[in-house]
Coordinates of C-alpha atoms and ligand atoms in Angstrom, one line a residue:
M1 CA 23.9 -136.4 20.5
K2 CA 25.2 -134.2 17.6
T3 CA 22.9 -133.7 14.7
I4 CA 24.0 -134.4 11.1
Q5 CA 24.4 -130.7 10.5
Q6 CA 26.6 -130.3 13.6
V7 CA 28.8 -133.2 12.5
I8 CA 29.2 -131.8 9.0
G9 CA 29.8 -128.3 10.4
E10 CA 32.5 -129.6 12.7
A11 CA 34.1 -131.6 9.9
A12 CA 34.3 -128.4 7.8
N13 CA 36.1 -126.6 10.6
I14 CA 38.6 -129.4 11.0
F15 CA 39.0 -129.6 7.2
E16 CA 39.9 -125.9 7.1
K17 CA 42.5 -126.2 9.8
K18 CA 44.1 -129.3 8.3
F19 CA 43.8 -128.7 4.6
G20 CA 42.9 -125.0 4.0
A21 CA 40.1 -123.6 1.9
L22 CA 36.8 -125.4 1.6
N23 CA 36.1 -124.5 -2.0
N24 CA 35.5 -127.5 -4.2
T25 CA 34.9 -129.7 -1.2
H26 CA 32.3 -132.4 -1.3
V27 CA 30.3 -134.0 1.5
G28 CA 29.2 -137.6 1.8
W29 CA 27.0 -138.7 4.6
S30 CA 25.8 -142.1 5.5
P31 CA 23.5 -143.1 8.3
G32 CA 24.3 -146.3 10.3
R33 CA 21.6 -148.9 10.6
V34 CA 19.9 -151.2 13.0
N35 CA 18.4 -154.4 11.9
L36 CA 14.9 -154.9 13.1
I37 CA 14.9 -158.6 12.3
G38 CA 16.7 -161.1 10.0
E39 CA 20.2 -161.8 11.4
Y40 CA 22.8 -163.9 9.6
T41 CA 20.2 -164.5 6.9
D42 CA 21.9 -162.3 4.3
L43 CA 24.9 -164.7 4.2
N44 CA 22.4 -167.3 3.2
N45 CA 20.6 -165.4 0.4
G46 CA 17.6 -164.8 2.8
F47 CA 15.6 -161.9 4.1
V48 CA 16.4 -159.0 6.3
M49 CA 14.6 -155.9 7.6
P50 CA 17.0 -153.1 8.6
M51 CA 16.3 -149.4 9.0
T52 CA 18.6 -146.3 9.2
I53 CA 19.2 -144.3 12.4
D54 CA 20.3 -140.8 13.3
Q55 CA 23.9 -141.7 13.9
G56 CA 26.2 -141.8 11.0
I57 CA 29.5 -140.8 9.3
A58 CA 30.4 -137.7 7.3
V59 CA 33.3 -137.6 4.8
L60 CA 34.4 -134.2 3.5
L61 CA 36.7 -134.5 0.5
R62 CA 38.5 -132.2 -1.8
P63 CA 39.9 -133.7 -5.1
R64 CA 43.6 -133.3 -5.9
D65 CA 45.3 -133.4 -9.2
D66 CA 47.7 -136.2 -8.2
S67 CA 47.0 -139.7 -6.9
K68 CA 47.7 -138.9 -3.3
I69 CA 45.1 -139.4 -0.5
T70 CA 45.6 -137.7 2.8
T71 CA 42.8 -138.4 5.2
Y72 CA 42.2 -137.6 8.9
T73 CA 39.7 -139.2 11.2
E74 CA 38.5 -137.1 14.1
T75 CA 37.1 -140.1 15.9
L76 CA 40.4 -141.9 16.1
Q77 CA 42.5 -138.7 15.8
D78 CA 44.7 -140.4 13.2
T79 CA 46.0 -139.4 9.8
A80 CA 46.9 -141.7 6.9
A81 CA 48.6 -140.5 3.7
F82 CA 49.2 -142.8 0.8
S83 CA 49.2 -143.0 -3.0
L84 CA 46.2 -144.5 -4.7
D85 CA 48.6 -146.0 -7.3
T86 CA 51.1 -147.8 -5.0
A87 CA 49.5 -148.3 -1.6
E88 CA 48.9 -151.8 -0.2
A89 CA 45.9 -152.3 2.1
S90 CA 47.8 -154.5 4.5
R91 CA 50.3 -151.7 5.2
L92 CA 47.6 -149.1 6.0
P93 CA 45.9 -148.6 9.4
H94 CA 42.7 -150.7 9.5
W95 CA 40.3 -147.7 9.2
A96 CA 42.2 -146.3 6.2
R97 CA 41.7 -149.5 4.2
Y98 CA 38.1 -148.6 3.8
I99 CA 38.7 -145.3 2.1
F100 CA 41.5 -146.8 0.0
G101 CA 39.2 -149.7 -0.9
V102 CA 36.3 -147.5 -2.0
S103 CA 38.6 -145.2 -4.0
T104 CA 40.4 -148.2 -5.7
L105 CA 37.2 -150.0 -6.6
S106 CA 35.5 -146.8 -7.8
R107 CA 38.4 -146.2 -10.2
K108 CA 38.1 -149.7 -11.5
Q109 CA 34.5 -149.1 -12.2
G110 CA 35.3 -146.0 -14.3
C111 CA 35.4 -143.1 -11.9
E112 CA 38.0 -140.6 -13.0
L113 CA 38.7 -139.1 -9.6
L114 CA 42.4 -139.0 -8.7
G115 CA 43.5 -138.5 -5.1
F116 CA 41.9 -136.2 -2.5
D117 CA 42.3 -134.7 1.0
A118 CA 39.5 -135.9 3.4
V119 CA 38.2 -135.5 6.9
I120 CA 36.0 -138.2 8.5
H121 CA 33.8 -137.3 11.4
S122 CA 30.9 -139.0 13.1
N123 CA 28.3 -139.1 15.8
M124 CA 28.2 -142.9 15.9
S125 CA 28.8 -145.4 18.7
T126 CA 32.0 -147.2 17.9
N127 CA 31.3 -150.5 19.8
G128 CA 29.8 -152.1 16.7
G129 CA 26.3 -153.3 15.8
V130 CA 25.1 -150.1 14.0
S131 CA 27.3 -150.7 10.9
S132 CA 30.0 -148.1 11.2
S133 CA 32.1 -149.7 8.5
A134 CA 29.3 -149.9 5.9
A135 CA 28.4 -146.3 6.8
F136 CA 32.0 -145.2 6.3
C137 CA 32.3 -146.9 2.9
T138 CA 28.9 -145.5 1.8
A139 CA 29.7 -141.9 2.9
T140 CA 33.1 -142.1 1.1
A141 CA 31.4 -143.4 -2.1
M142 CA 28.7 -140.7 -1.9
A143 CA 31.4 -138.0 -1.6
I144 CA 33.4 -139.5 -4.4
Q145 CA 30.3 -139.7 -6.6
S146 CA 29.6 -136.0 -6.0
A147 CA 33.2 -134.9 -6.6
A148 CA 33.7 -137.0 -9.7
S149 CA 30.3 -136.4 -11.3
W150 CA 30.1 -140.2 -11.6
T151 CA 27.0 -142.2 -10.6
L152 CA 26.5 -145.7 -9.4
K153 CA 23.1 -147.2 -9.0
P154 CA 22.3 -147.7 -5.2
Q155 CA 22.5 -151.5 -5.4
A156 CA 25.8 -151.3 -7.3
M157 CA 27.2 -149.0 -4.7
A158 CA 26.1 -151.4 -2.0
L159 CA 27.9 -154.2 -3.8
L160 CA 31.0 -152.1 -4.2
C161 CA 31.1 -151.3 -0.5
Q162 CA 30.6 -155.0 0.3
T163 CA 33.5 -155.9 -1.9
V164 CA 35.7 -153.4 0.1
E165 CA 34.9 -155.4 3.3
H166 CA 35.8 -158.7 1.6
Q167 CA 38.9 -157.6 -0.3
F168 CA 40.3 -154.8 1.9
A169 CA 39.2 -155.5 5.4
G170 CA 38.9 -159.3 5.4
V171 CA 35.4 -159.5 6.7
M172 CA 33.2 -161.8 4.6
C173 CA 30.0 -159.9 5.4
G174 CA 26.7 -160.2 3.6
I175 CA 25.0 -157.3 1.8
M176 CA 22.5 -156.1 4.4
D177 CA 24.5 -153.2 6.0
Q178 CA 25.5 -151.7 2.7
M179 CA 22.0 -151.9 1.2
A180 CA 20.6 -150.4 4.4
C181 CA 23.0 -147.5 4.5
R182 CA 22.6 -146.6 0.9
L183 CA 18.9 -147.2 0.4
G184 CA 17.4 -146.6 3.8
K185 CA 15.0 -143.7 4.4
P186 CA 13.8 -142.1 7.7
D187 CA 11.1 -144.0 9.6
T188 CA 11.0 -146.8 7.1
A189 CA 12.4 -150.3 7.4
I190 CA 13.5 -152.0 4.2
F191 CA 12.6 -155.6 3.5
I192 CA 15.4 -156.9 1.4
D193 CA 15.5 -160.2 -0.5
C194 CA 19.3 -160.7 -0.4
A195 CA 19.2 -163.1 -3.4
S196 CA 17.7 -160.6 -5.9
L197 CA 18.6 -157.4 -3.9
E198 CA 15.0 -156.3 -4.3
A199 CA 14.3 -153.8 -1.6
T200 CA 10.7 -152.9 -0.4
P201 CA 10.1 -150.1 2.0
V202 CA 7.9 -150.9 5.0
P203 CA 6.9 -147.7 7.0
V204 CA 7.6 -147.6 10.7
P205 CA 5.6 -144.4 11.6
S206 CA 7.0 -142.7 14.6
N207 CA 3.5 -142.2 16.0
Q208 CA 3.3 -146.0 16.2
A209 CA 6.7 -147.1 17.4
E210 CA 10.0 -145.6 18.5
L211 CA 13.4 -147.1 18.8
L212 CA 16.1 -147.4 21.5
V213 CA 19.6 -148.4 20.6
I214 CA 21.3 -149.9 23.7
D215 CA 25.1 -150.1 23.6
S216 CA 26.2 -153.1 25.7
G217 CA 29.6 -151.5 26.1
V218 CA 31.2 -154.8 25.1
S219 CA 33.4 -154.2 22.1
R220 CA 33.4 -157.0 19.6
S221 CA 36.9 -158.4 19.9
L222 CA 35.9 -161.8 18.4
Y223 CA 33.8 -160.2 15.7
E224 CA 36.0 -160.7 12.6
S225 CA 37.1 -164.3 13.3
E226 CA 33.9 -165.6 14.7
Y227 CA 31.8 -163.9 12.0
N228 CA 33.8 -165.6 9.3
T229 CA 33.5 -168.9 11.2
R230 CA 29.7 -168.6 11.2
R231 CA 29.7 -168.0 7.5
I232 CA 31.8 -171.1 6.9
E233 CA 29.5 -173.1 9.1
C234 CA 26.5 -172.1 7.0
E235 CA 28.4 -173.1 3.9
E236 CA 29.3 -176.4 5.5
A237 CA 25.7 -177.0 6.5
T238 CA 24.6 -176.5 2.9
K239 CA 27.3 -178.9 1.6
A240 CA 26.3 -181.5 4.2
I241 CA 22.6 -181.3 3.1
Q242 CA 23.7 -181.6 -0.6
A243 CA 25.8 -184.6 0.3
L244 CA 22.6 -186.2 1.6
G245 CA 21.3 -186.0 -1.9
H246 CA 19.3 -182.7 -1.8
A247 CA 19.6 -180.1 -4.5
V248 CA 19.9 -176.9 -2.5
N249 CA 22.1 -173.9 -3.2
D250 CA 22.0 -172.3 0.2
L251 CA 20.2 -172.4 3.5
R252 CA 17.5 -170.2 2.1
S253 CA 16.4 -173.0 -0.1
V254 CA 16.2 -175.5 2.7
S255 CA 12.5 -175.9 3.7
D256 CA 11.4 -176.7 7.2
E257 CA 10.3 -180.2 6.1
L258 CA 13.7 -180.8 4.5
F259 CA 15.5 -179.6 7.6
Q260 CA 13.4 -181.9 9.8
S261 CA 14.3 -184.9 7.6
V262 CA 18.0 -184.2 7.7
E263 CA 18.7 -182.6 11.1
A264 CA 19.6 -185.9 12.8
S265 CA 22.4 -186.4 10.3
L266 CA 24.0 -183.1 10.9
P267 CA 26.8 -182.4 13.4
D268 CA 25.5 -180.5 16.4
N269 CA 26.9 -177.0 15.5
L270 CA 25.7 -177.2 11.9
R271 CA 22.2 -178.4 13.0
K272 CA 22.0 -175.4 15.3
R273 CA 23.2 -172.9 12.7
C274 CA 20.7 -174.2 10.2
R275 CA 17.8 -174.1 12.6
H276 CA 18.5 -170.5 13.3
V277 CA 18.8 -169.4 9.7
I278 CA 15.7 -171.3 8.6
S279 CA 13.5 -170.1 11.5
E280 CA 14.9 -166.6 11.1
N281 CA 13.9 -166.3 7.5
E282 CA 10.4 -167.4 8.4
R283 CA 10.3 -164.8 11.2
V284 CA 11.3 -162.0 8.8
L285 CA 8.4 -162.9 6.5
L286 CA 6.0 -162.9 9.4
A287 CA 7.4 -159.7 10.8
R288 CA 6.9 -157.9 7.5
Q289 CA 3.3 -158.9 7.4
A290 CA 2.9 -157.8 11.1
L291 CA 4.5 -154.5 10.5
E292 CA 2.5 -153.8 7.3
A293 CA -0.7 -154.5 9.3
S294 CA 0.6 -152.4 12.3
R295 CA 0.5 -155.5 14.6
L296 CA 3.4 -154.3 16.7
D297 CA 2.9 -156.7 19.6
E298 CA 3.2 -159.6 17.2
F299 CA 6.3 -158.0 15.6
G300 CA 7.8 -157.6 19.1
T301 CA 7.3 -161.3 19.9
L302 CA 9.1 -162.2 16.7
M303 CA 12.0 -159.9 17.8
Y304 CA 12.3 -161.8 21.2
D305 CA 12.1 -165.1 19.3
S306 CA 14.9 -164.0 17.0
H307 CA 17.1 -163.1 20.0
H308 CA 16.5 -166.4 21.6
S309 CA 17.5 -168.2 18.4
L310 CA 20.7 -166.1 18.1
R311 CA 21.6 -166.8 21.7
V312 CA 20.9 -170.6 21.7
D313 CA 21.3 -171.8 18.1
F314 CA 23.6 -169.3 16.5
E315 CA 25.6 -168.6 19.7
V316 CA 26.5 -164.9 19.0
S317 CA 25.1 -163.2 22.1
V318 CA 26.8 -162.2 25.3
D319 CA 25.5 -161.8 28.9
E320 CA 25.2 -158.0 28.6
L321 CA 22.9 -158.3 25.5
D322 CA 20.8 -161.0 27.1
Q323 CA 20.4 -158.9 30.2
I324 CA 19.1 -155.9 28.1
V325 CA 16.7 -158.1 26.3
S326 CA 15.3 -159.8 29.4
S327 CA 14.8 -156.4 31.1
A328 CA 13.0 -155.2 28.0
E329 CA 10.7 -158.2 28.3
T330 CA 9.6 -157.2 31.8
C331 CA 8.5 -153.7 30.5
S332 CA 5.1 -153.6 28.9
E333 CA 6.1 -150.3 27.1
V334 CA 8.5 -152.4 24.9
F335 CA 7.0 -154.3 21.9
G336 CA 10.2 -156.3 21.4
A337 CA 14.0 -156.3 21.8
R338 CA 16.9 -158.2 20.4
L339 CA 20.6 -157.9 19.6
T340 CA 21.2 -156.2 16.3
G341 CA 23.9 -156.9 13.8
A342 CA 26.5 -159.5 14.2
G343 CA 26.4 -159.8 18.0
F344 CA 29.5 -160.7 20.1
G345 CA 28.9 -157.5 22.0
G346 CA 27.8 -154.2 20.3
N347 CA 24.2 -153.1 20.4
A348 CA 20.7 -154.3 21.2
I349 CA 17.5 -152.5 20.0
A350 CA 14.1 -152.1 21.7
L351 CA 11.0 -151.2 19.7
I352 CA 8.9 -149.2 22.1
K353 CA 5.5 -147.5 22.4
P354 CA 5.7 -143.8 21.4
G355 CA 6.4 -141.5 24.3
T356 CA 7.8 -144.2 26.6
A357 CA 11.5 -143.8 25.9
E358 CA 12.4 -142.3 29.2
Y359 CA 10.6 -145.0 31.2
A360 CA 11.9 -147.9 29.1
T361 CA 15.4 -146.5 29.3
Q362 CA 15.2 -146.3 33.1
I363 CA 14.0 -149.9 33.5
I364 CA 16.7 -151.3 31.2
A365 CA 19.4 -149.1 32.7
E366 CA 18.6 -149.9 36.3
Q367 CA 18.6 -153.7 35.8
F368 CA 21.8 -153.5 33.8
E369 CA 23.5 -151.4 36.4
A370 CA 22.4 -153.7 39.2
R371 CA 24.1 -156.6 37.5
F372 CA 27.2 -155.1 35.7
K373 CA 27.9 -152.1 38.0
R374 CA 27.9 -149.6 35.1
K375 CA 25.3 -147.8 33.1
P376 CA 24.7 -148.8 29.5
D377 CA 24.6 -146.1 26.9
I378 CA 21.0 -145.9 25.7
H379 CA 20.2 -143.8 22.7
H380 CA 16.6 -142.8 21.7
V381 CA 16.6 -142.5 17.9
S382 CA 15.0 -139.2 17.1
R383 CA 15.9 -137.9 13.6
P384 CA 16.9 -140.8 11.3
T385 CA 18.7 -139.7 8.2
Q386 CA 19.5 -141.1 4.7
A387 CA 22.6 -141.3 2.5
Q388 CA 23.5 -138.1 0.6
G389 CA 26.4 -136.6 -1.4
Y390 CA 26.7 -133.0 -2.5
K391 CA 29.1 -130.1 -3.1
F392 CA 29.8 -128.2 0.2
N393 CA 28.6 -124.7 0.2
A394 CA 31.3 -122.9 2.1
Ligands
LIG401 C1 27.0 -157.9 10.1 C2 27.3 -158.1 8.6 C3 25.9 -158.3 7.9 C4 25.1 -159.4 8.5 C5 25.0 -159.2 10.1 C6 24.4 -160.3 10.8 O1 26.4 -156.7 10.4 O2 27.9 -157.0 8.1 O3 26.2 -158.6 6.5 O4 25.6 -160.7 8.2 O5 26.3 -159.0 10.6 O6 23.0 -160.4 10.4

């Protein structure tokens, strides 16, 4: 896999060919993320524990003195050109809505940058699950911040990028991915309370555990519609519990005891969604304690429990992800495994004992190939990165 330096170097070459000189060009980089545990809890003001990886997205950008944006993505080999003053998101290619959204909202928040020429380049899997859209928004915002000498606090940048998803891409996501991309640091998970946005680092030293990211090869065709449906179901579950006379604001404030007293009154789908969110929040709290005390076997068991709950109660897994997780379970070198992110395809992760990546990869790949007649793409995370923005030194 290409390193961050290679991605930025290649982006600079492409930029020169497309747009000429690199003077006054700024770089934004954002890593993608995996979520160690805490899925679909951010939508319910709960707890999550993501960490950054070595795959990410670079945006190279040179300001212009008019409001025109011309941007090229090497991954999709596509160009979009539009005016920041008059463009409409619905008329732009889907990927360009993100760069338009970040620029528009930055301007609204006082950034004086006008238009720009930009190249986007990446070393990231595009099947989903490692947060490419949050990384794209964060990298764009980091580049704009550097070019415009304008600063947003990390939490505020995460919120801006989340608003782009809501208003420009139509995905009603939570705040986890944007917080992880902006605040994540190498070899460190972040425990985030999604109600207060308080973020606490929890080290994952590479001499204790390493990470595999396993691409199921299933692209998430249902992602946008089903994701929004899950969000609505969580809101409906909250309303149903309120209608039974309980003062709760969200599923985070539903205790286990309260859930047990109301579950029989809830429709089947809402009962299952609730059970996942409530149990997942508990698992994240336990997982944090386990990680802080280096009890990685216990942490791994919680990962498997999380996957089970996502498969059975939240119904967001697919056969390929289930297969990866069950193979991991047969391998004593793996502490734990689960789908990561929204599911419906995309990636799984496995937390493994140091030095066992090759062996664990072989076990998971062989069993996958025996069933699906193709090899999964398995990536051993080796040099995690963090978000950065700076002037390019040509
Ligand atoms: C996607 C969303 C996040 C979160 C996860 C599921 O990654 O962007 O906000 O809801 O799904 O945990």
